[in-house]
Tab-separated table of C-alpha atoms in Angstrom:
chain	number	residue	atom	x	y	z
A	1	MET	CA	-0.252	7.189	28.258
A	2	THR	CA	-1.834	10.279	29.870
A	3	ALA	CA	-4.140	10.779	32.956
A	4	ASP	CA	-6.788	10.983	30.350
A	5	ASP	CA	-6.080	7.495	28.809
A	6	LEU	CA	-6.870	5.865	32.251
A	7	VAL	CA	-10.156	4.645	33.046
A	8	VAL	CA	-11.330	5.051	36.421
A	9	LEU	CA	-13.319	2.403	38.258
A	10	ASP	CA	-14.409	3.388	41.563
A	11	GLY	CA	-15.477	7.358	40.055
A	12	ASP	CA	-13.430	8.928	42.905
A	13	HIS	CA	-11.338	10.844	41.199
A	14	ARG	CA	-10.035	14.460	40.310
A	15	ARG	CA	-7.141	16.246	38.017
A	16	ALA	CA	-4.529	18.830	38.895
A	17	ALA	CA	-3.447	21.033	36.613
A	18	GLY	CA	-0.143	20.725	37.725
A	19	LEU	CA	2.086	18.404	40.365
A	20	PRO	CA	5.373	18.939	41.754
A	21	THR	CA	6.225	15.372	41.016
A	22	SER	CA	4.879	11.969	40.233
A	23	PHE	CA	5.119	9.006	43.432
A	24	THR	CA	3.450	6.142	44.038
A	25	VAL	CA	2.844	4.869	47.417
A	26	LEU	CA	2.201	1.379	48.815
A	27	ASP	CA	0.586	0.326	52.312
A	28	ARG	CA	1.438	4.039	53.382
A	29	ARG	CA	4.655	2.799	54.153
A	30	MET	CA	6.838	2.881	51.193
A	31	ALA	CA	7.071	5.171	48.489
A	32	LEU	CA	8.377	5.185	44.737
A	33	LEU	CA	9.611	8.543	43.535
A	34	ALA	CA	10.035	9.812	40.023
A	35	ALA	CA	13.718	9.843	39.259
A	36	GLU	CA	13.124	12.488	36.371
A	37	ARG	CA	9.796	14.735	36.820
A	38	ASP	CA	9.249	14.837	32.848
A	39	ASP	CA	10.014	10.922	33.129
A	40	PRO	CA	7.766	8.880	35.199
A	41	GLU	CA	9.260	5.529	33.339
A	42	GLY	CA	12.449	6.549	33.599
A	43	GLY	CA	13.227	5.209	37.043
A	44	HIS	CA	12.610	5.325	40.965
A	45	LEU	CA	14.082	5.994	43.864
A	46	GLU	CA	12.430	3.934	46.751
A	47	ILE	CA	11.550	5.606	50.126
A	48	TRP	CA	11.321	3.874	53.261
A	49	SER	CA	11.387	7.076	55.671
A	50	ARG	CA	8.184	6.904	57.303
A	51	PRO	CA	8.301	10.660	57.843
A	52	LEU	CA	9.042	11.058	54.189
A	53	VAL	CA	6.168	8.573	53.356
A	54	ALA	CA	3.870	10.681	55.467
A	55	GLY	CA	5.068	14.016	53.964
A	56	LEU	CA	4.343	12.877	50.710
A	57	ILE	CA	1.050	11.696	51.139
A	58	ALA	CA	0.439	15.060	52.868
A	59	LEU	CA	1.325	16.646	49.561
A	60	PHE	CA	-1.259	14.229	47.777
A	61	ASP	CA	-3.985	15.090	50.383
A	62	ARG	CA	-3.299	18.631	49.513
A	63	HIS	CA	-3.315	18.625	45.836
A	64	TRP	CA	-6.655	16.285	46.149
A	65	SER	CA	-8.520	18.372	48.209
A	66	ALA	CA	-7.570	21.732	45.960
A	67	ALA	CA	-8.701	20.063	42.471
A	68	PRO	CA	-12.207	19.927	41.150
A	69	PRO	CA	-14.076	16.643	40.593
A	70	PRO	CA	-14.149	16.235	36.794
A	71	ALA	CA	-17.653	17.623	35.090
A	72	LEU	CA	-20.200	15.246	34.711
A	73	SER	CA	-21.391	14.011	31.175
A	74	ARG	CA	-24.084	14.391	29.415
A	75	HIS	CA	-25.427	11.113	29.912
A	76	GLU	CA	-24.188	11.238	33.676
A	77	ARG	CA	-26.223	14.494	34.161
A	78	GLU	CA	-29.147	12.769	32.641
A	79	GLY	CA	-29.228	9.727	34.588
């Protein structure tokens, strides 16, 4: 599955051309870091260290702010 396969429910999304790694943050307390960059389904490392989780959140925020919002569809522009 790629990012193009995902349905965005809240309308607030962006796409970055390249990311350094794949990770998930849960409750801002724990992160799941992909064991292999090219295989996000190949296992994960659990990170419970608050400074490391905060660093991953900062990494996400930096990439989020740099990524442009997606272009509106014709239907959205006309709506």
